[in-house]
């Protein structure tokens, strides 16, 4: 019943309340559903319940997952509730100003101890069921009533909310993992931090999330939106024609220098596609003042990040941090696609701005995200149905045996550009999506981080190191 | 009273029966216009140029949390002026608005209408509740319930909507989108 | 008067007392909580009247002792309960007196 060996030797004397972090396994038969040679993905990965359970174990049980922005919980006791996969967690600022996160489940009968979305200066969390009380450090402070006073086996000090195995921040973004053996967050992100900095470090003052979040439910497999943001600008022309028409009075524009500039970059399955067109995404927010603002900062941003990344800040671009954290540079929307079974997600959306931006610019970003990438936004409105039906059709037994085509841009690998990660030429390309699924297959196949960090999706230097070592 | 961030204070003076009937007809006609997806017409006939149209996200907070369920200036589904509503309407007018092509079947049900006088004879304050049903394709159905706090301004014989605060009962929107107005 | 003064028990050195809650265990008495705010000393049972948890693991906030477990708040001096779980009794405060050689309190109810 319990994995600790102490349990058997002291059976019946005292419960062993130490946290349990599940071990990964290996699912080579699932990994094979991604065929890199033929550039194909088997539709079962969008439908099968067993594969979904394996994803929760192999991916959401191990990967670093996005929790929150530091700015959401500035003071000790400030907290919010979110998910890591299907696991509900409380993220709370500690008295020493570090951040910790705990499973939102009471070790007594399992009830949630925190029901609200967020709050300020919590003193702790009291479970509604029997009144067990936990400090913001997760420790059990006490119980309701005096019944445990005389119970010799009751060891308050050994009971608490289960903390995540590791928690860390990258430039304001807090991530955590349930795997004690996972490499550091920076290792997990690898060279992708170079691209994250486009949004997180284009100004010395750092970033913040605007308050509140929009949450919605889409009946689709979580990988469809994740792959969409990792590299599918192709859909914008058809799916978002109406939104572009409403806001711009014309189509989506990738800039005059597309052939020369546009590329996709991928590192460990994280990916970004960009057109280096300076303001294409920002323009679609519909406020010319924002476009002027981004233009006005080009020089300052270039001094800070270099010419290439300064062009990325407002460009037509999209990105996913594997597995389920996505954002649109330029539009400033950051989002998590929480899995809810093979055919459902809960989407949470925030707006990221630089702390130093003037208030009216922040306000325009807030409204811009609301007007575009929000449930009533003119772009997001048309995404959901595509992902829902790409998922739902696979209920058809014969339908889901049919191949899917992920082969756009095979052979466009570009090693000539001095950019981090695996680079492909042109943003209209399935390359990042192929690498996203290759990463997915690595998580299915490998039960250890050495293999996970040295597979096909590892950035080129890592591959070079590996080859030298062999 | 036209400040979108301010909740209705307790209006006590009910409007007279004529005004109440006029307002009720206005809201029903508006709902029927939205049911027909006649969005341009909706803007023209029902919406004042100074409209503030706000629908915040509804957070779950402890009762003793002073912030409450929503906060003006934070995340919202709508926080629109006339121009912003117009952008949304322009999308509906495109044949490639795929989430509306084929057409969505709408039912905007309005109830619990209460009409109050305000200190400004040109303005009436209106509380109402709604059920919004959208159905698409074969079995796709979305239902949203909520309440509204409206300020209507007299225009000639009738009214136009000058301010609307919309509070839905959902925390997580249990739909993939919100392809209508409420 | 004289007899009363004799009932006073020495609790601890004044120098030990800060703005935190100090726990003091005396032979023959239940554990005590001791604190000082704005130059006034307070002595009370360490045991929370709600469910016996230790108040010295709590803290002082806005002139109140806050229990760390279910966050009952007790006004310093009169012991009135705020925000307490239902049935939570008020906290007793003992009459006390700072003397040259330490803090003294009358540990009767
Ligand atoms: S389940 Fe939490 S106190 Fe019993
Ligand atoms: S034990 Fe102190 S409030 Fe419950
Ligand atoms: Fe899209």
PDB file of N, CA and C in Angstrom, chain A residues 21-24 57-65 84 164-168 175-189 268 439 443 446-453 462:
ATOM      1  N   UNK A  21       6.938  11.058  -4.495  1.00  0.00           N
ATOM      2  CA  UNK A  21       7.077  11.583  -5.857  1.00  0.00           C
ATOM      3  C   UNK A  21       7.169  10.400  -6.807  1.00  0.00           C
ATOM      4  N   UNK A  22       6.174  10.227  -7.649  1.00  0.00           N
ATOM      5  CA  UNK A  22       6.131   9.007  -8.457  1.00  0.00           C
ATOM      6  C   UNK A  22       7.323   8.889  -9.402  1.00  0.00           C
ATOM      7  N   UNK A  23       7.734   7.683  -9.635  1.00  0.00           N
ATOM      8  CA  UNK A  23       8.842   7.414 -10.557  1.00  0.00           C
ATOM      9  C   UNK A  23       8.299   7.281 -11.980  1.00  0.00           C
ATOM     10  N   UNK A  24       9.117   7.691 -12.918  1.00  0.00           N
ATOM     11  CA  UNK A  24       8.717   7.555 -14.325  1.00  0.00           C
ATOM     12  C   UNK A  24       8.926   6.118 -14.785  1.00  0.00           C
ATOM     13  N   UNK A  57       1.985  10.880 -16.065  1.00  0.00           N
ATOM     14  CA  UNK A  57       3.119  10.336 -15.328  1.00  0.00           C
ATOM     15  C   UNK A  57       4.455  10.813 -15.916  1.00  0.00           C
ATOM     16  N   UNK A  58       4.604  10.634 -17.206  1.00  0.00           N
ATOM     17  CA  UNK A  58       5.908  10.865 -17.834  1.00  0.00           C
ATOM     18  C   UNK A  58       6.220  12.341 -18.047  1.00  0.00           C
ATOM     19  N   UNK A  59       5.191  13.114 -18.423  1.00  0.00           N
ATOM     20  CA  UNK A  59       5.426  14.521 -18.782  1.00  0.00           C
ATOM     21  C   UNK A  59       5.064  15.440 -17.616  1.00  0.00           C
ATOM     22  N   UNK A  60       3.793  15.417 -17.216  1.00  0.00           N
ATOM     23  CA  UNK A  60       3.370  16.374 -16.182  1.00  0.00           C
ATOM     24  C   UNK A  60       3.911  15.993 -14.805  1.00  0.00           C
ATOM     25  N   UNK A  61       4.303  14.741 -14.628  1.00  0.00           N
ATOM     26  CA  UNK A  61       4.918  14.319 -13.371  1.00  0.00           C
ATOM     27  C   UNK A  61       6.397  14.650 -13.291  1.00  0.00           C
ATOM     28  N   UNK A  62       6.991  15.082 -14.410  1.00  0.00           N
ATOM     29  CA  UNK A  62       8.441  15.291 -14.412  1.00  0.00           C
ATOM     30  C   UNK A  62       8.901  16.649 -14.919  1.00  0.00           C
ATOM     31  N   UNK A  63       8.231  17.173 -15.937  1.00  0.00           N
ATOM     32  CA  UNK A  63       8.719  18.409 -16.567  1.00  0.00           C
ATOM     33  C   UNK A  63       8.561  19.583 -15.610  1.00  0.00           C
ATOM     34  N   UNK A  64       9.365  20.603 -15.821  1.00  0.00           N
ATOM     35  CA  UNK A  64       9.155  21.879 -15.118  1.00  0.00           C
ATOM     36  C   UNK A  64       7.912  22.528 -15.716  1.00  0.00           C
ATOM     37  N   UNK A  65       6.963  22.872 -14.870  1.00  0.00           N
ATOM     38  CA  UNK A  65       5.695  23.429 -15.343  1.00  0.00           C
ATOM     39  C   UNK A  65       5.539  24.851 -14.821  1.00  0.00           C
ATOM     40  N   UNK A  84      -0.687  21.770 -11.826  1.00  0.00           N
ATOM     41  CA  UNK A  84       0.427  21.166 -12.549  1.00  0.00           C
ATOM     42  C   UNK A  84      -0.177  19.884 -13.133  1.00  0.00           C
ATOM     43  N   UNK A 164       6.094  20.686  -3.838  1.00  0.00           N
ATOM     44  CA  UNK A 164       6.648  20.260  -5.120  1.00  0.00           C
ATOM     45  C   UNK A 164       8.084  19.822  -4.864  1.00  0.00           C
ATOM     46  N   UNK A 165       8.644  19.021  -5.777  1.00  0.00           N
ATOM     47  CA  UNK A 165       9.994  18.512  -5.538  1.00  0.00           C
ATOM     48  C   UNK A 165      11.042  19.601  -5.716  1.00  0.00           C
ATOM     49  N   UNK A 166      10.811  20.484  -6.693  1.00  0.00           N
ATOM     50  CA  UNK A 166      11.741  21.591  -6.931  1.00  0.00           C
ATOM     51  C   UNK A 166      10.934  22.777  -7.436  1.00  0.00           C
ATOM     52  N   UNK A 167      11.385  23.958  -7.063  1.00  0.00           N
ATOM     53  CA  UNK A 167      10.715  25.173  -7.539  1.00  0.00           C
ATOM     54  C   UNK A 167      11.799  26.199  -7.835  1.00  0.00           C
ATOM     55  N   UNK A 168      11.623  26.965  -8.901  1.00  0.00           N
ATOM     56  CA  UNK A 168      12.634  27.961  -9.277  1.00  0.00           C
ATOM     57  C   UNK A 168      11.990  29.002 -10.172  1.00  0.00           C
ATOM     58  N   UNK A 175       8.444  28.327 -11.979  1.00  0.00           N
ATOM     59  CA  UNK A 175       8.162  26.976 -12.469  1.00  0.00           C
ATOM     60  C   UNK A 175       8.416  25.986 -11.331  1.00  0.00           C
ATOM     61  N   UNK A 176       7.807  24.811 -11.446  1.00  0.00           N
ATOM     62  CA  UNK A 176       8.084  23.756 -10.468  1.00  0.00           C
ATOM     63  C   UNK A 176       8.001  22.406 -11.154  1.00  0.00           C
ATOM     64  N   UNK A 177       8.584  21.408 -10.491  1.00  0.00           N
ATOM     65  CA  UNK A 177       8.514  20.032 -10.986  1.00  0.00           C
ATOM     66  C   UNK A 177       8.248  19.090  -9.815  1.00  0.00           C
ATOM     67  N   UNK A 178       7.596  17.987 -10.105  1.00  0.00           N
ATOM     68  CA  UNK A 178       7.360  16.949  -9.101  1.00  0.00           C
ATOM     69  C   UNK A 178       8.488  15.922  -9.072  1.00  0.00           C
ATOM     70  N   UNK A 179       9.522  16.157  -9.867  1.00  0.00           N
ATOM     71  CA  UNK A 179      10.593  15.162  -9.961  1.00  0.00           C
ATOM     72  C   UNK A 179      11.843  15.643  -9.231  1.00  0.00           C
ATOM     73  N   UNK A 180      12.205  14.989  -8.111  1.00  0.00           N
ATOM     74  CA  UNK A 180      13.407  15.405  -7.382  1.00  0.00           C
ATOM     75  C   UNK A 180      14.667  15.254  -8.238  1.00  0.00           C
ATOM     76  N   UNK A 181      14.630  14.383  -9.239  1.00  0.00           N
ATOM     77  CA  UNK A 181      15.815  14.153 -10.067  1.00  0.00           C
ATOM     78  C   UNK A 181      15.890  15.044 -11.294  1.00  0.00           C
ATOM     79  N   UNK A 182      14.881  15.892 -11.496  1.00  0.00           N
ATOM     80  CA  UNK A 182      14.911  16.751 -12.691  1.00  0.00           C
ATOM     81  C   UNK A 182      16.120  17.665 -12.631  1.00  0.00           C
ATOM     82  N   UNK A 183      16.692  17.984 -13.795  1.00  0.00           N
ATOM     83  CA  UNK A 183      17.802  18.946 -13.797  1.00  0.00           C
ATOM     84  C   UNK A 183      17.265  20.320 -13.423  1.00  0.00           C
ATOM     85  N   UNK A 184      18.154  21.279 -13.242  1.00  0.00           N
ATOM     86  CA  UNK A 184      17.706  22.623 -12.857  1.00  0.00           C
ATOM     87  C   UNK A 184      16.781  23.198 -13.923  1.00  0.00           C
ATOM     88  N   UNK A 185      16.006  24.202 -13.540  1.00  0.00           N
ATOM     89  CA  UNK A 185      15.103  24.854 -14.494  1.00  0.00           C
ATOM     90  C   UNK A 185      15.887  25.368 -15.706  1.00  0.00           C
ATOM     91  N   UNK A 186      17.036  25.976 -15.459  1.00  0.00           N
ATOM     92  CA  UNK A 186      17.801  26.530 -16.579  1.00  0.00           C
ATOM     93  C   UNK A 186      18.287  25.438 -17.523  1.00  0.00           C
ATOM     94  N   UNK A 187      18.640  24.278 -16.951  1.00  0.00           N
ATOM     95  CA  UNK A 187      19.012  23.139 -17.790  1.00  0.00           C
ATOM     96  C   UNK A 187      17.830  22.677 -18.628  1.00  0.00           C
ATOM     97  N   UNK A 188      16.675  22.646 -17.988  1.00  0.00           N
ATOM     98  CA  UNK A 188      15.460  22.176 -18.668  1.00  0.00           C
ATOM     99  C   UNK A 188      15.093  23.121 -19.811  1.00  0.00           C
ATOM    100  N   UNK A 189      15.239  24.412 -19.564  1.00  0.00           N
ATOM    101  CA  UNK A 189      14.918  25.389 -20.613  1.00  0.00           C
ATOM    102  C   UNK A 189      16.021  25.437 -21.664  1.00  0.00           C
ATOM    103  N   UNK A 268      14.901  21.307 -26.932  1.00  0.00           N
ATOM    104  CA  UNK A 268      14.206  20.364 -26.046  1.00  0.00           C
ATOM    105  C   UNK A 268      12.681  20.416 -26.216  1.00  0.00           C
ATOM    106  N   UNK A 439       9.997  15.500 -28.843  1.00  0.00           N
ATOM    107  CA  UNK A 439      10.214  15.662 -27.403  1.00  0.00           C
ATOM    108  C   UNK A 439       9.178  14.843 -26.622  1.00  0.00           C
ATOM    109  N   UNK A 443       9.924  11.868 -23.853  1.00  0.00           N
ATOM    110  CA  UNK A 443       9.356  11.739 -22.503  1.00  0.00           C
ATOM    111  C   UNK A 443       8.648  10.399 -22.328  1.00  0.00           C
ATOM    112  N   UNK A 446      11.921   7.607 -22.366  1.00  0.00           N
ATOM    113  CA  UNK A 446      13.026   7.611 -21.397  1.00  0.00           C
ATOM    114  C   UNK A 446      12.532   7.706 -19.959  1.00  0.00           C
ATOM    115  N   UNK A 447      13.150   6.911 -19.100  1.00  0.00           N
ATOM    116  CA  UNK A 447      12.795   6.987 -17.681  1.00  0.00           C
ATOM    117  C   UNK A 447      13.838   7.758 -16.882  1.00  0.00           C
ATOM    118  N   UNK A 448      14.797   8.394 -17.581  1.00  0.00           N
ATOM    119  CA  UNK A 448      15.847   9.111 -16.851  1.00  0.00           C
ATOM    120  C   UNK A 448      16.210  10.397 -17.585  1.00  0.00           C
ATOM    121  N   UNK A 449      16.748  11.346 -16.808  1.00  0.00           N
ATOM    122  CA  UNK A 449      17.002  12.681 -17.377  1.00  0.00           C
ATOM    123  C   UNK A 449      18.252  12.717 -18.238  1.00  0.00           C
ATOM    124  N   UNK A 450      19.169  11.802 -18.028  1.00  0.00           N
ATOM    125  CA  UNK A 450      20.347  11.818 -18.898  1.00  0.00           C
ATOM    126  C   UNK A 450      19.927  11.607 -20.348  1.00  0.00           C
ATOM    127  N   UNK A 451      19.107  10.594 -20.556  1.00  0.00           N
ATOM    128  CA  UNK A 451      18.632  10.358 -21.928  1.00  0.00           C
ATOM    129  C   UNK A 451      17.732  11.495 -22.397  1.00  0.00           C
ATOM    130  N   UNK A 452      16.900  11.987 -21.478  1.00  0.00           N
ATOM    131  CA  UNK A 452      15.976  13.056 -21.868  1.00  0.00           C
ATOM    132  C   UNK A 452      16.708  14.318 -22.350  1.00  0.00           C
ATOM    133  N   UNK A 453      17.851  14.606 -21.724  1.00  0.00           N
ATOM    134  CA  UNK A 453      18.546  15.846 -22.076  1.00  0.00           C
ATOM    135  C   UNK A 453      19.565  15.654 -23.193  1.00  0.00           C
ATOM    136  N   UNK A 462      24.741  20.671 -27.395  1.00  0.00           N
ATOM    137  CA  UNK A 462      24.607  19.480 -26.564  1.00  0.00           C
ATOM    138  C   UNK A 462      24.892  18.251 -27.406  1.00  0.00           C
TER     139      UNK A 462
END
